Each structure stands twice: as C-alpha cells, then as structure tokens.
Tab-separated table of C-alpha atoms and ligand atoms in Angstrom:
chain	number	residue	atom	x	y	z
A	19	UNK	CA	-120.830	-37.896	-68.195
A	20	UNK	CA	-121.481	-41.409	-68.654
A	21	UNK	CA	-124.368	-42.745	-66.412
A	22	UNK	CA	-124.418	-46.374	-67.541
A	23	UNK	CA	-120.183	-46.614	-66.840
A	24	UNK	CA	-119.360	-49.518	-65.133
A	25	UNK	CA	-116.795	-49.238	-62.945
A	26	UNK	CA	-114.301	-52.170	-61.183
A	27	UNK	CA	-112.800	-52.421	-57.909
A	28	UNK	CA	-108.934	-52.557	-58.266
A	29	UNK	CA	-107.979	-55.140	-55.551
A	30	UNK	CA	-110.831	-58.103	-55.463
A	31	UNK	CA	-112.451	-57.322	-59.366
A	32	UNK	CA	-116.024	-56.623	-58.376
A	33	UNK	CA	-117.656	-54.594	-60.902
A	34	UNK	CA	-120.313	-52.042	-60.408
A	35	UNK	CA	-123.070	-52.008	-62.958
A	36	UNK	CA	-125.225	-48.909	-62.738
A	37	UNK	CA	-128.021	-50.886	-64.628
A	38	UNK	CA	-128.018	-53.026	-61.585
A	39	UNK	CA	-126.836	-51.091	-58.447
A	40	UNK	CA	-125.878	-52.456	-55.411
A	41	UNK	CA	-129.107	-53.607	-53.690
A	42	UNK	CA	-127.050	-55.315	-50.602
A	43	UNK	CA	-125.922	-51.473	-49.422
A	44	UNK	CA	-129.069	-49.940	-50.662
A	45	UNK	CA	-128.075	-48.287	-53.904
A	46	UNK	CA	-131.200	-48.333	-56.124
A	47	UNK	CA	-130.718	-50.246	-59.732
A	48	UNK	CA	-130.069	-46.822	-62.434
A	49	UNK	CA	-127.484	-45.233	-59.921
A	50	UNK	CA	-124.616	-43.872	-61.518
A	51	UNK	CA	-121.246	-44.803	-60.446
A	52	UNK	CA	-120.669	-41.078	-59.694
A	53	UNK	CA	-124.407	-40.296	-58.043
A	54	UNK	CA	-123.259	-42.996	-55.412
A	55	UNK	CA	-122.399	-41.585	-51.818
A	56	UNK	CA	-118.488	-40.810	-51.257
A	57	UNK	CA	-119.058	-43.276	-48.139
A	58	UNK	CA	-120.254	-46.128	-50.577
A	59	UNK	CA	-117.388	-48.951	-50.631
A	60	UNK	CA	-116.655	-51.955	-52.914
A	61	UNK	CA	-119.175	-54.656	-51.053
A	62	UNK	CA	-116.913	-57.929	-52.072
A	63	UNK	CA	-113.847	-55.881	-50.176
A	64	UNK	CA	-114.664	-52.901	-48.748
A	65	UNK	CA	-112.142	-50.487	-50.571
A	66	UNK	CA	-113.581	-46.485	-50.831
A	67	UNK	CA	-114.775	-45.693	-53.933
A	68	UNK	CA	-110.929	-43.916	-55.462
A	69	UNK	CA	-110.056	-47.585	-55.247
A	70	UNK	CA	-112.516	-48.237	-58.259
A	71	UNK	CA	-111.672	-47.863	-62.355
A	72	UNK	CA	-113.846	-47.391	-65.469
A	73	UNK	CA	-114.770	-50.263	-67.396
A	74	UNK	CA	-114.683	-49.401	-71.174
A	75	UNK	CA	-117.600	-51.302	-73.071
A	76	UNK	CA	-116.382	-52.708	-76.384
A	77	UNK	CA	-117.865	-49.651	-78.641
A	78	UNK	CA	-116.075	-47.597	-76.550
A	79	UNK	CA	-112.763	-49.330	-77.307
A	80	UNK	CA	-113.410	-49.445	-80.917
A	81	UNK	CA	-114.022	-45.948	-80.677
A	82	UNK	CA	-110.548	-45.538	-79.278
A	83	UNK	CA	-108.887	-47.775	-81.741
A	84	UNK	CA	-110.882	-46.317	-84.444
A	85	UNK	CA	-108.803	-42.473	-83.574
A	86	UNK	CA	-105.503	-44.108	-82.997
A	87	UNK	CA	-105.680	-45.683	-86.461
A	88	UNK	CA	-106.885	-42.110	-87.658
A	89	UNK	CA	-103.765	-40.577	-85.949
A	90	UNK	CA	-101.493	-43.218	-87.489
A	91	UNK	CA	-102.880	-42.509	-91.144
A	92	UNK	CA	-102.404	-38.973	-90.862
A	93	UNK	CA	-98.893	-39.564	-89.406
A	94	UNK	CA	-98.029	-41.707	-92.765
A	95	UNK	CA	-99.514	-39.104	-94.710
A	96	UNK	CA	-97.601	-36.415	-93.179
A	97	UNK	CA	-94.262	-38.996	-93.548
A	98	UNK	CA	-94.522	-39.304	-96.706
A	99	UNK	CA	-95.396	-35.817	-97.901
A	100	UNK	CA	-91.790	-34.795	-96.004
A	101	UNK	CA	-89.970	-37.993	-98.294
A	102	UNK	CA	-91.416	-36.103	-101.361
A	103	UNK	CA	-89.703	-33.204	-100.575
B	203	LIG	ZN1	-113.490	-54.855	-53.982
C-alpha cells in the first residue's frame, strides 16, 4: 500500500496530501488516504470518500511509461521474429 498517495476529489479538485492531512476535520498530518474514517468527506465539497481518485506522482508515471515501452519492444521483437519466418 502506498501511505504517502495523494488522492483528488472528482467533482471540485481538492487534493488530499497525506504529508499534510486535513487539520480543518481533525485528520492528523501522516494519515493515509486509506487510514482516514469511511465518514471523512472532501472538505472543499463534501463528497464521501468513493468520490476521491489516486494521484500518480511523476516517478510513478515514468514507471508506467517505462513498462509500456517494455511491452512495445517485446511486441516488435516478437513481430519481427514471425516476418522472418
Ligand atoms: Zn471536493
């Protein structure tokens, strides 16, 4: 699990950093997204928690690029071994 997620409310954009909490509905700074109480909602709006997505920091998208570019090379390797043949 990833404690330090940040997470962002769908309809109004807030985003919940873990690093800082949410001091305004007494969520301690360090609080996970997913340690936070299922009756915890978006403070800006007021949408539940289900209403909320994970933010992906940049390493993590690079990370994600990083395989899909792995996948593609192995699908070019695989295409061409099938021309050879
Ligand atoms: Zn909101």
């Amino acid at each position: 699990m990833d404690k330090a997620a940040k997470y962002q409310c769908g309809p109004c954009g807030y985003i919940y950093d873990p690093e800082k909490g949410d001091l305004d509905s007494g969520i301690a700074p360090g609080t996970a997204f997913e340690d936070l109480p299922d009756d915890w909602c978006c403070p800006v709006c007021g949408v539940s928690k289900d209403m909320f997505e994970k933010v992906y920091s940049r390493t993590q998208l690079i990370a994600v690029s990083d395989n899909a570019n792995v996948l593609k090379l192995r699908l070019r390797v695989r295409l061409i071994g099938t021309e050879k043949r």
